[in-house]
Amino acid sequence: MPTNIEPSSFYLKYLQDGGEMGKLTRAFDWSQTVLGPVDTWSQSLLTTVSIILRSKFPMFLWWGTELIQFYNDAYRPSMGKHGKHPKALGQRGEDCWPEIWPIIKPLIDQVISGGEATWQEDALIPIYRNDTLEDVYWTFSYSQVIDGHGGTGGVLVTCFETTSKVNTQKNIIQTLSELAESEARLSNLITQAPVAIGLLKDRELIIETANNKLLEIWGRTEEVIGKTLAAALPELEGQPFLQILDDVYTTGKAYYNYEVSAMLENDGVLKKYYLDLLYQPIQYEPGRTDSILVVATDLTKQVQARHTIEESALQFQQLADSIIQMVWVTDAKGMHEYSNKRWYDFTGSDFETTKGEGWNQMFHPDDRARAREKWEHSLKTGEPYEIEYRLINKNGDYVWVLGRAAPFYGAEGKITKWFGTCTDINDQKILMQQKDDFISIASHELKTPITTLTASIQILNRMKDNPSAKIFPAVIEKANKSLEKVNLLIKDLLNVTQLNNGQLHLNKSQVILSELIAECCSNIRAEGIYTIRTDGDMGLSVYADALRIDQVIVNFVNNAIKYAPTSKEILITIEKITDWAKVSVTDKGPGIPSHQIPHLFERYFRVDSSGSQYSGLGLGLYISGEIIRKHQGEIGADSEIGKGSTFWFTLPI
Ligand code: ADP
């Protein structure tokens, strides 16, 4: 032992450094303890305390019979913020740790009595610190410290508080169990999800999981799990999905598509499905696809329902477009929403022009207010709409139509739409007009000869007692002429009725045309004012109804006299053209405007329809046309204004 060093400083050298605990240990009045002042301490105690104070590892020492305590800065935190520290320094073990003394005393004794050092890992030793009894975990070892005499000087505790490690472990376990629980919940959720979900692993697309819905769409059971997709669903061959999945696997890019149609076998039958499909690659390392998540929403029912609706809408449209009428649909307020193709063909307009109220522009100005009033009445009362009006067509002509509409009642019993049609009644309207005109003309035509006849009969009546009067024959002649006129008119009318009823019967025989012409013109020639010349093939004969053909020629010639009064010469030609006989009647009269020519053979048609200049019913040429057509021949007229007209017909030989 060096003697040149002051004893206290020599001993204190062992207690040098050691941070806060070093300071406290040095300052402590050890003389008050059983250990006595520092300079009385054994070498063994000094060395051990010095090791403790300098160590960065938590250390604690019980020394001597009373187990007086030492500890270092590293041990300090285990003492807590308040409480045991700094009282524990120099304190008797039993006084310091009453709460755990029963646990640790036996260990201390075991070590003191020369036993092996202890080793405890993560042992729970609750200690009183920070004003409460805390659960503290320790990994610690108690080891014997030999004193100068070879006996036990004390017990060195090297320890390590593992509370936070243990707590962390506990937390991890807790978290893991929670995780497992929530995973179980998640997998349950996925199994029962209404959306089809599955996981395909590796490039071979091994079915790792498939929830109930996916199995249902596939029409398979859980037996497919573990198989490759291609093996589980052989029907996918020839469909694009395996290739798409392979692309997703290699590119790592997700695939999403709406309403994909897929053929899948269900109960042995290939069925068409419509799916919203997601293939989401799952990569745990970038660039390496591990598996593909498949998410599919089954839209089959919705898509089929929509297809049915689309089909019936298409059928409606085709039906609407195929019928002759114009068809339209409005909303409950009468705004036009739909019109069929016929409407656009007729008006030459487009949807934008005639939608909503645009329709109004199509009415004839004279009909607009009347139609509107009626329409508004129907909209207000729900009564069916029916009215005749004129609409302008694409050529700018007004055409008579019959407009009809009926309300459509929706699910709630309210009118939601109006379905309407427009039927072209222009021809009927014109015909009606012609009929009206005809009746007035016919009455007028009949009235003239009947008036004359009445007058003649009145005269004869007055002269009945004097039959020798000179004018007697002249009056009878006049009465006869009037009667003949009435007869002719009635004959024409009867002819038309017969024609209308399809009752024109032909009485055919071989007829030499020139003879027929000569005979029928002899009556007309009798008037003496006109020259009627017949030219051409005088021997030509046809197989025809002589009376009917006579009627046609008489009509032609009479017209020439009536409508070409200035032309005193009428030329009749007979020609043979291949297998046809052609008879033409030519006058040098005023001619007929070319736009009128196509209508000459129509019923009731008269060039001067006001009828002021010449009397007539507009039936003669119509009847002639029917007669010739019945003979399989043709009828026509050529005319030039100022030069004259030629009326002709042909008959097969
Ligand atoms: P209508 O009984 O009125 O004479 P038609 O059918 O015989 O009827 O003739 C039709 C119309 O054709 C006549 O109204 C007349 O205007 C015209 N027409 C017929 N023949 C001639 C002609 N030779 N020259 C000019 N106009 C004619």
XYZ file of C-alpha atoms and ligand atoms in Angstrom:
680
model
C 0.000 0.000 0.000
C 1.642 3.386 -1.061
C 2.230 5.565 1.962
C 3.244 8.814 0.246
C -0.274 9.551 -0.698
C -2.637 11.173 1.743
C -4.859 8.408 3.006
C -8.211 10.026 2.221
C -7.142 11.067 -1.262
C -5.689 7.603 -1.812
C -8.964 5.951 -0.957
C -10.989 8.539 -2.689
C -9.115 7.733 -5.889
C -11.237 4.543 -6.074
C -14.309 6.686 -5.938
C -13.191 9.093 -8.668
C -15.348 9.841 -11.715
C -18.682 7.959 -11.942
C -20.803 10.982 -12.766
C -23.578 11.899 -10.380
C -23.378 8.648 -8.426
C -19.605 9.113 -8.097
C -20.216 12.535 -6.594
C -22.896 11.235 -4.231
C -20.777 8.254 -3.191
C -17.829 10.484 -2.433
C -19.956 12.946 -0.497
C -21.791 10.285 1.469
C -21.007 10.073 5.178
C -20.074 6.408 5.258
C -19.043 6.642 8.880
C -22.699 6.561 9.748
C -23.024 3.103 8.239
C -21.699 -0.244 9.378
C -19.105 0.047 6.643
C -17.432 2.950 8.425
C -15.406 5.760 6.704
C -13.981 5.073 3.280
C -10.424 4.741 4.501
C -11.458 1.771 6.602
C -12.886 -0.074 3.631
C -11.373 -3.265 2.425
C -9.479 -3.326 -0.828
C -12.118 -5.632 -2.232
C -14.928 -3.170 -1.494
C -12.964 -0.245 -2.910
C -12.186 -2.115 -6.126
C -15.738 -3.287 -6.561
C -17.202 0.195 -5.920
C -14.689 1.683 -8.311
C -15.703 -0.830 -11.034
C -19.362 -0.055 -10.426
C -18.980 3.708 -10.592
C -16.951 3.634 -13.795
C -19.030 1.089 -15.606
C -21.523 2.211 -18.165
C -23.469 -0.972 -17.548
C -26.144 -0.789 -14.832
C -24.651 -2.206 -11.648
C -25.723 -2.449 -8.069
C -23.943 -3.783 -4.988
C -25.041 -5.059 -1.642
C -22.092 -5.156 0.754
C -21.548 -6.541 4.187
C -23.880 -8.141 6.615
C -26.427 -5.352 6.355
C -26.272 -5.400 2.621
C -25.440 -1.688 2.300
C -26.150 -0.444 -1.181
C -24.121 1.133 -4.019
C -25.159 1.799 -7.596
C -24.008 3.722 -10.622
C -25.394 6.287 -12.999
C -26.385 3.565 -15.478
C -28.523 1.962 -12.779
C -30.042 5.292 -11.809
C -33.018 5.241 -14.244
C -34.188 1.968 -12.781
C -34.678 3.761 -9.512
C -37.280 6.000 -11.118
C -37.542 9.752 -11.058
C -38.685 10.077 -7.540
C -38.668 7.770 -4.580
C -35.791 5.461 -3.915
C -32.948 7.557 -5.317
C -30.881 9.005 -3.814
C -31.965 7.497 -0.489
C -30.972 4.032 -1.694
C -27.261 4.897 -1.627
C -25.778 3.597 1.608
C -29.165 2.278 2.674
C -29.753 -1.211 3.992
C -31.146 -3.490 1.335
C -34.063 -4.561 3.417
C -34.996 -0.926 4.143
C -34.805 -0.014 0.485
C -36.751 -2.903 -1.094
C -39.410 -3.938 1.379
C -41.842 -4.664 -1.463
C -39.636 -7.272 -3.185
C -37.505 -8.378 -0.328
C -39.249 -11.721 -0.098
C -38.365 -12.399 -3.726
C -34.806 -11.194 -3.798
C -33.604 -12.074 -0.290
C -33.489 -15.819 -1.052
C -31.484 -15.147 -4.190
C -29.057 -12.937 -2.269
C -28.684 -15.575 0.391
C -28.102 -18.259 -2.199
C -25.281 -16.250 -3.753
C -23.774 -15.278 -0.361
C -23.675 -18.850 0.739
C -21.299 -19.522 -2.152
C -23.824 -20.627 -4.705
C -23.673 -20.070 -8.401
C -24.468 -16.686 -9.861
C -28.134 -16.272 -10.771
C -29.459 -15.412 -14.207
C -32.969 -14.171 -14.677
C -34.326 -12.963 -17.972
C -37.209 -10.558 -18.299
C -38.300 -11.290 -14.782
C -41.131 -9.231 -13.468
C -40.030 -7.486 -10.343
C -42.470 -4.716 -9.536
C -40.743 -1.864 -7.772
C -41.995 1.190 -6.048
C -40.915 4.193 -8.015
C -42.411 7.375 -9.331
C -44.851 7.166 -6.428
C -46.421 3.929 -7.616
C -45.746 0.266 -7.705
C -44.576 -0.310 -11.227
C -44.347 -3.540 -13.162
C -40.704 -3.604 -14.071
C -38.991 -6.365 -16.014
C -35.396 -7.205 -15.476
C -32.766 -9.418 -16.912
C -30.262 -9.691 -14.110
C -27.538 -11.673 -12.562
C -26.518 -11.776 -8.864
C -22.923 -12.757 -8.386
C -20.726 -13.170 -5.378
C -17.950 -10.645 -4.563
C -15.167 -12.175 -2.463
C -13.788 -10.024 0.348
C -10.161 -9.752 1.472
C -10.530 -12.789 3.677
C -11.828 -15.095 1.010
C -15.375 -14.878 2.311
C -18.361 -13.241 0.722
C -18.118 -9.473 0.789
C -21.258 -8.734 -1.069
C -23.541 -9.411 -3.956
C -23.048 -7.633 -7.237
C -26.111 -7.103 -9.282
C -25.596 -6.539 -12.958
C -28.891 -5.969 -14.418
C -30.704 -4.577 -17.271
C -34.219 -3.269 -17.208
C -36.142 -4.902 -20.039
C -39.531 -3.376 -19.301
C -39.661 -1.556 -22.591
C -38.432 -4.608 -24.524
C -41.001 -6.799 -22.785
C -43.705 -4.218 -23.354
C -42.720 -3.936 -26.982
C -42.906 -7.688 -27.310
C -46.258 -7.667 -25.592
C -47.428 -4.970 -27.944
C -46.173 -6.907 -30.914
C -48.005 -9.993 -29.757
C -51.092 -7.931 -29.131
C -50.812 -6.286 -32.504
C -50.205 -9.612 -34.203
C -53.226 -11.170 -32.587
C -55.301 -8.165 -33.513
C -53.905 -8.385 -37.010
C -54.741 -12.065 -37.208
C -58.226 -11.301 -36.003
C -58.752 -8.518 -38.492
C -57.241 -10.656 -41.227
C -59.697 -13.365 -40.372
C -62.453 -10.784 -40.513
C -61.146 -9.450 -43.813
C -60.938 -12.891 -45.334
C -64.446 -13.592 -44.134
C -65.534 -10.333 -45.705
C -63.826 -11.214 -48.981
C -65.358 -14.691 -48.968
C -68.831 -13.273 -48.641
C -68.330 -10.134 -50.712
C -70.929 -9.545 -53.447
C -68.037 -8.761 -55.761
C -65.985 -11.599 -57.167
C -62.440 -11.565 -55.793
C -59.590 -13.952 -56.360
C -55.842 -14.161 -56.360
C -53.817 -15.817 -59.105
C -50.264 -16.639 -58.170
C -47.206 -16.714 -60.396
C -47.071 -16.723 -64.121
C -48.914 -20.061 -64.239
C -51.878 -18.242 -62.651
C -52.391 -20.722 -59.871
C -55.687 -20.020 -58.145
C -54.644 -19.114 -54.636
C -57.977 -17.801 -53.426
C -61.375 -17.330 -54.993
C -64.325 -16.056 -53.022
C -67.826 -17.472 -53.229
C -68.967 -14.990 -55.837
C -66.026 -15.732 -58.112
C -66.623 -19.477 -57.756
C -70.271 -18.840 -58.563
C -69.426 -16.946 -61.754
C -66.925 -19.619 -62.705
C -69.550 -22.249 -61.939
C -66.939 -24.151 -59.959
C -66.359 -25.285 -56.360
C -63.368 -24.782 -54.075
C -61.748 -27.742 -55.802
C -60.236 -25.293 -58.285
C -58.044 -23.737 -55.576
C -54.443 -24.713 -56.228
C -55.036 -25.441 -59.905
C -53.899 -23.195 -62.715
C -56.606 -20.988 -64.178
C -56.228 -22.648 -67.589
C -56.719 -26.103 -66.070
C -59.625 -25.016 -63.871
C -61.486 -23.199 -66.649
C -60.622 -24.933 -69.926
C -63.337 -22.932 -71.694
C -61.068 -19.859 -71.449
C -59.041 -21.205 -74.343
C -59.704 -19.083 -77.385
C -60.930 -16.203 -75.193
C -58.639 -13.238 -74.541
C -58.364 -13.475 -70.737
C -55.344 -15.768 -70.322
C -53.332 -13.556 -72.676
C -54.443 -10.389 -70.883
C -53.461 -11.888 -67.522
C -50.093 -12.895 -68.938
C -49.573 -9.323 -70.148
C -50.544 -7.972 -66.730
C -48.054 -10.356 -65.170
C -45.185 -9.323 -67.424
C -45.880 -5.596 -67.695
C -47.010 -5.093 -64.108
C -49.738 -2.816 -65.453
C -53.298 -3.215 -64.218
C -56.046 -4.070 -66.692
C -59.534 -2.640 -66.271
C -62.436 -3.000 -68.620
C -66.169 -2.448 -68.497
C -68.872 -4.892 -69.544
C -66.479 -7.484 -70.879
C -68.334 -10.480 -72.218
C -67.007 -13.872 -71.164
C -68.191 -17.388 -71.944
C -68.096 -19.550 -68.841
C -69.314 -23.062 -68.293
C -72.050 -23.355 -65.707
C -73.772 -26.661 -65.020
C -72.281 -28.035 -68.208
C -73.615 -25.192 -70.359
C -71.564 -22.355 -71.821
C -73.153 -19.130 -70.655
C -72.448 -15.558 -71.567
C -71.518 -13.260 -68.719
C -70.974 -9.529 -68.676
C -68.353 -8.383 -66.177
C -66.571 -5.271 -65.057
C -63.103 -6.684 -64.759
C -59.974 -5.625 -62.868
C -56.653 -7.472 -63.026
C -54.370 -5.793 -60.499
C -50.782 -7.010 -60.400
C -49.360 -7.384 -56.908
C -45.667 -6.676 -56.598
C -43.746 -6.888 -53.361
C -40.594 -5.819 -55.157
C -40.815 -3.355 -57.998
C -40.758 -5.004 -61.402
C -41.563 -8.495 -60.118
C -45.204 -9.506 -60.189
C -45.996 -11.950 -57.463
C -49.636 -12.503 -58.133
C -52.675 -10.920 -59.792
C -55.712 -9.799 -57.895
C -58.873 -10.458 -59.882
C -61.934 -8.355 -59.086
C -65.055 -8.873 -61.165
C -68.529 -7.403 -60.886
C -71.207 -9.510 -62.482
C -73.409 -7.263 -64.649
C -75.018 -10.047 -66.651
C -78.548 -9.461 -65.428
C -78.385 -5.691 -65.842
C -76.795 -5.897 -69.286
C -79.325 -8.492 -70.443
C -82.162 -6.345 -69.143
C -80.690 -3.378 -70.948
C -80.280 -5.402 -74.147
C -83.940 -6.393 -73.939
C -84.923 -2.756 -73.563
C -82.567 -1.692 -76.340
C -83.945 -4.417 -78.571
C -87.539 -3.467 -77.946
C -86.636 0.193 -78.482
C -85.020 -0.820 -81.759
C -88.041 -2.892 -82.685
C -90.279 0.056 -81.901
C -88.121 2.305 -84.014
C -88.083 -0.139 -86.932
C -91.805 -0.619 -86.626
C -92.330 3.130 -86.459
C -90.056 3.656 -89.453
C -91.656 0.914 -91.520
C -95.224 2.136 -91.402
C -96.597 4.575 -93.894
C -97.712 7.099 -91.307
C -95.644 9.721 -89.621
C -95.299 8.771 -85.973
C -94.383 11.103 -83.155
C -94.073 11.131 -79.397
C -94.350 14.113 -77.098
C -93.912 14.558 -73.372
C -96.888 15.226 -71.108
C -96.690 18.931 -71.979
C -96.893 18.220 -75.690
C -93.232 18.873 -76.458
C -92.020 16.743 -79.323
C -89.404 14.199 -78.334
C -89.420 11.683 -81.142
C -90.517 11.472 -84.756
C -90.036 8.528 -87.086
C -88.068 8.505 -90.293
C -91.211 9.124 -92.358
C -91.636 12.486 -90.638
C -88.136 13.610 -91.527
C -88.501 12.271 -95.072
C -91.756 14.168 -95.448
C -90.666 17.477 -93.932
C -87.040 17.300 -95.061
C -86.228 18.744 -91.639
C -84.070 17.419 -88.829
C -84.625 16.706 -85.152
C -83.402 20.114 -84.020
C -85.828 21.970 -86.277
C -88.993 20.157 -85.271
C -88.338 19.139 -81.643
C -90.249 20.819 -78.816
C -92.414 23.569 -80.338
C -90.528 23.633 -83.639
C -93.346 21.527 -85.037
C -95.689 24.499 -85.154
C -93.789 25.964 -88.081
C -94.869 23.026 -90.221
C -98.584 23.902 -90.135
C -100.406 25.785 -92.844
C -100.926 29.296 -91.416
C -104.705 28.878 -91.825
C -104.736 25.648 -89.803
C -102.246 26.538 -87.083
C -104.556 28.219 -84.575
C -107.293 25.593 -84.975
C -104.824 22.712 -84.536
C -103.221 24.375 -81.547
C -106.534 24.933 -79.821
C -107.513 21.315 -80.311
C -104.121 20.059 -79.152
C -104.201 22.186 -76.028
C -107.683 20.921 -75.285
C -106.450 17.312 -75.489
C -103.409 18.079 -73.327
C -105.662 19.639 -70.721
C -108.387 16.999 -70.706
C -106.535 13.868 -71.834
C -109.097 13.417 -74.610
C -107.746 11.802 -77.784
C -106.702 14.260 -80.453
C -108.008 14.017 -84.005
C -107.886 16.747 -86.596
C -107.218 17.362 -90.261
C -104.720 20.025 -91.213
C -102.149 20.869 -93.818
C -98.396 20.415 -93.266
C -95.672 21.804 -95.440
C -93.525 19.135 -97.079
C -89.917 19.355 -98.144
C -90.912 20.711 -101.576
C -92.767 23.561 -99.933
C -96.193 22.124 -100.826
C -98.952 21.918 -98.257
C -100.322 18.415 -97.844
C -103.472 17.416 -96.038
C -102.907 15.038 -93.140
C -105.060 13.486 -90.476
C -103.385 14.083 -87.117
C -104.279 11.761 -84.272
C -102.816 11.277 -80.824
C -103.620 9.262 -77.732
C -102.286 9.762 -74.216
C -99.986 7.233 -72.569
C -100.513 6.740 -68.853
C -97.390 6.058 -66.771
C -97.079 3.820 -63.736
C -98.588 6.443 -61.447
C -101.698 6.757 -63.516
C -100.681 10.131 -64.909
C -100.197 11.004 -68.564
C -96.477 10.856 -69.255
C -96.510 10.884 -73.036
C -98.622 11.333 -76.119
C -98.277 8.990 -79.069
C -99.356 10.507 -82.316
C -99.578 9.849 -86.034
C -100.052 11.930 -89.141
C -101.664 10.150 -92.063
C -101.382 11.619 -95.535
C -104.974 12.161 -96.718
C -104.110 14.567 -99.487
C -105.290 12.299 -102.309
C -108.584 11.585 -100.559
C -109.004 15.293 -99.873
C -108.387 16.148 -103.514
C -110.710 13.370 -104.636
C -113.390 14.608 -102.276
C -112.921 18.078 -103.663
C -113.133 16.719 -107.215
C -116.254 14.783 -106.341
C -117.853 17.918 -104.939
C -116.839 19.836 -108.043
C -118.069 16.969 -110.187
C -121.456 16.879 -108.551
C -121.890 20.579 -109.088
C -120.740 20.301 -112.710
C -122.897 17.211 -113.348
C -125.956 18.951 -111.895
C -125.201 21.968 -114.000
C -124.663 19.842 -117.131
C -127.910 17.960 -116.571
C -129.815 21.088 -115.742
C -129.238 22.753 -119.129
C -130.836 20.054 -121.370
C -133.531 19.343 -118.783
C -134.482 23.020 -118.714
C -134.684 22.973 -122.504
C -136.682 19.725 -122.372
C -139.071 21.161 -119.788
C -139.603 24.265 -121.906
C -140.237 22.116 -125.017
C -142.768 19.976 -123.199
C -144.532 23.075 -121.859
C -144.829 24.371 -125.435
C -146.078 20.993 -126.665
C -148.524 20.920 -123.786
C -149.915 24.262 -124.770
C -150.161 23.081 -128.400
C -151.668 19.692 -127.647
C -155.038 20.749 -128.998
C -153.455 22.121 -132.116
C -151.035 19.452 -133.390
C -151.016 20.947 -136.883
C -148.991 23.983 -135.774
C -145.966 24.556 -137.948
C -143.398 24.676 -135.133
C -144.586 21.362 -133.720
C -141.863 19.166 -135.397
C -139.155 21.698 -134.493
C -140.161 21.597 -130.812
C -140.184 17.820 -130.782
C -136.753 17.850 -132.449
C -135.466 20.189 -129.730
C -136.965 18.009 -126.983
C -135.345 14.941 -128.555
C -131.941 16.633 -128.708
C -132.171 17.619 -125.083
C -133.200 14.115 -124.161
C -130.246 12.722 -126.137
C -127.890 15.024 -124.216
C -129.343 13.845 -120.932
C -128.990 10.278 -122.149
C -125.367 10.819 -123.108
C -124.558 12.338 -119.729
C -126.305 9.515 -117.935
C -124.483 6.989 -120.130
C -121.133 8.528 -119.144
C -122.105 8.431 -115.492
C -123.194 4.814 -115.796
C -119.944 3.970 -117.574
C -117.955 5.446 -114.702
C -119.969 3.512 -112.153
C -119.362 0.347 -114.133
C -115.648 1.087 -114.381
C -115.432 1.770 -110.678
C -117.078 -1.529 -109.942
C -114.820 -3.343 -112.395
C -117.847 -4.227 -114.532
C -116.454 -3.276 -117.919
C -116.994 -6.394 -120.004
C -115.652 -6.603 -123.541
C -117.515 -8.165 -126.411
C -114.690 -8.827 -128.822
C -114.812 -9.557 -132.530
C -112.586 -8.990 -135.539
C -112.993 -5.322 -136.478
C -111.670 -3.469 -139.532
C -110.676 -0.137 -138.078
C -111.316 2.016 -141.178
C -114.884 0.693 -141.412
C -115.528 1.339 -137.766
C -114.229 4.911 -138.117
C -116.293 5.552 -141.254
C -119.444 4.431 -139.479
C -119.067 6.416 -136.338
C -118.059 9.578 -138.164
C -121.061 9.526 -140.449
C -123.206 10.864 -137.586
C -120.779 13.633 -136.768
C -120.211 14.513 -140.402
C -123.895 15.087 -140.707
C -123.304 18.453 -139.009
C -121.551 19.417 -142.238
C -119.228 22.018 -140.778
C -116.180 19.804 -140.315
C -114.160 17.680 -142.665
C -113.043 14.425 -141.161
C -110.393 12.662 -143.196
C -109.225 9.131 -142.576
C -105.748 8.072 -143.762
C -103.387 5.131 -143.521
C -103.796 1.406 -143.355
C -107.381 1.069 -144.364
C -107.385 -2.740 -144.210
C -105.992 -3.044 -140.692
C -108.148 -5.080 -138.384
C -108.045 -5.805 -134.680
C -109.786 -8.179 -132.315
C -111.734 -5.792 -130.120
C -115.076 -4.659 -128.716
C -116.386 -2.590 -131.644
C -118.882 -0.589 -129.571
C -116.275 0.395 -126.989
C -113.648 1.366 -129.552
C -116.338 3.363 -131.354
C -116.998 5.144 -128.054
C -113.316 6.103 -127.794
C -113.081 7.408 -131.356
C -116.339 9.375 -130.986
C -115.011 10.905 -127.806
C -111.735 11.909 -129.516
C -113.561 13.404 -132.487
C -116.205 15.147 -130.378
C -113.452 16.649 -128.201
C -111.658 17.865 -131.313
C -114.852 19.577 -132.418
C -115.613 20.928 -128.967
C -112.156 22.082 -127.890
C -110.747 23.000 -131.296
C -113.706 24.801 -132.818
C -111.548 26.869 -135.148
C -110.008 23.763 -136.685
C -112.347 22.718 -139.382
C -110.301 19.732 -140.440
C -109.911 16.637 -138.331
C -107.454 13.963 -139.429
C -107.751 10.344 -138.407
C -104.794 8.062 -139.172
C -104.568 4.292 -138.922
C -101.067 2.843 -138.645
C -99.548 -0.553 -138.113
C -96.488 -0.347 -135.929
C -94.941 -3.817 -135.461
C -97.685 -5.781 -133.695
C -99.731 -2.764 -132.880
C -102.507 -0.845 -134.533
C -102.389 2.856 -133.799
C -105.310 5.233 -134.329
C -104.680 8.983 -133.966
C -107.121 11.892 -134.112
C -105.453 15.196 -134.910
C -106.925 18.681 -134.818
C -105.384 22.074 -135.507
C -106.881 23.651 -132.434
C -105.344 25.697 -129.586
C -103.403 22.767 -128.090
C -102.985 21.777 -124.439
C -100.335 23.105 -122.003
C -97.685 20.390 -121.601
C -98.023 20.180 -117.799
C -101.697 19.292 -118.214
C -101.128 16.469 -120.664
C -100.216 13.809 -118.049
C -103.531 14.453 -116.258
C -105.842 14.323 -119.269
C -106.905 10.745 -118.659
C -107.611 11.207 -114.954
C -111.116 11.087 -113.616
C -112.933 14.465 -113.518
C -109.957 16.194 -115.096
C -110.716 19.216 -117.208
C -108.095 21.598 -118.571
C -110.328 24.567 -117.936
C -111.613 23.359 -114.623
C -113.679 26.496 -114.038
C -115.853 24.932 -116.720
C -116.991 28.274 -117.983
C -116.100 27.940 -121.619
C -117.085 24.366 -122.473
C -119.457 22.027 -120.829
C -118.265 18.542 -119.911
C -117.807 16.204 -116.960
C -114.127 15.436 -117.391
C -115.020 11.777 -117.804
C -114.763 11.057 -121.536
C -110.989 10.574 -121.709
C -110.975 8.722 -118.391
C -113.506 6.220 -119.762
C -111.570 5.960 -123.032
C -108.376 5.235 -121.119
C -110.048 2.458 -119.155
C -111.460 0.902 -122.326
C -108.096 0.904 -124.101
C -106.238 -0.416 -121.082
C -108.805 -3.196 -120.805
C -107.809 -4.102 -124.387
C -104.132 -4.203 -123.271
C -103.499 -1.150 -125.415
C -102.068 2.294 -124.678
C -103.608 5.731 -124.851
C -101.956 9.139 -125.035
C -101.956 12.684 -126.311
C -99.355 14.899 -127.987
C -99.992 18.574 -128.212
C -98.317 21.872 -128.891
C -99.847 25.176 -127.912
C -101.133 27.022 -130.988
C -100.597 24.083 -133.301
C -103.107 21.468 -132.286
C -103.444 18.163 -130.508
C -103.222 14.503 -131.384
C -105.060 11.966 -129.271
C -104.095 8.371 -130.010
C -104.499 4.822 -128.831
C -102.918 1.527 -129.740
C -104.366 -1.961 -129.769
C -102.566 -5.268 -130.057
C -103.166 -6.949 -133.406
P -115.062 16.507 -120.980
O -116.293 15.724 -120.740
O -114.916 17.641 -119.993
O -114.872 16.911 -122.378
P -112.824 14.706 -121.427
O -112.288 13.675 -120.491
O -113.353 14.238 -122.699
O -113.875 15.526 -120.575
O -111.668 15.728 -121.688
C -110.876 16.205 -120.671
C -110.338 17.573 -120.943
O -109.325 17.471 -121.932
C -111.311 18.550 -121.496
O -111.936 19.237 -120.450
C -110.467 19.473 -122.324
O -110.037 20.567 -121.576
C -109.272 18.637 -122.700
N -109.316 18.245 -124.155
C -109.785 17.087 -124.668
N -109.623 17.035 -125.993
C -109.042 18.209 -126.357
C -108.616 18.781 -127.613
N -108.755 18.112 -128.792
N -108.046 20.004 -127.612
C -107.888 20.694 -126.424
N -108.291 20.193 -125.241
C -108.841 18.974 -125.161
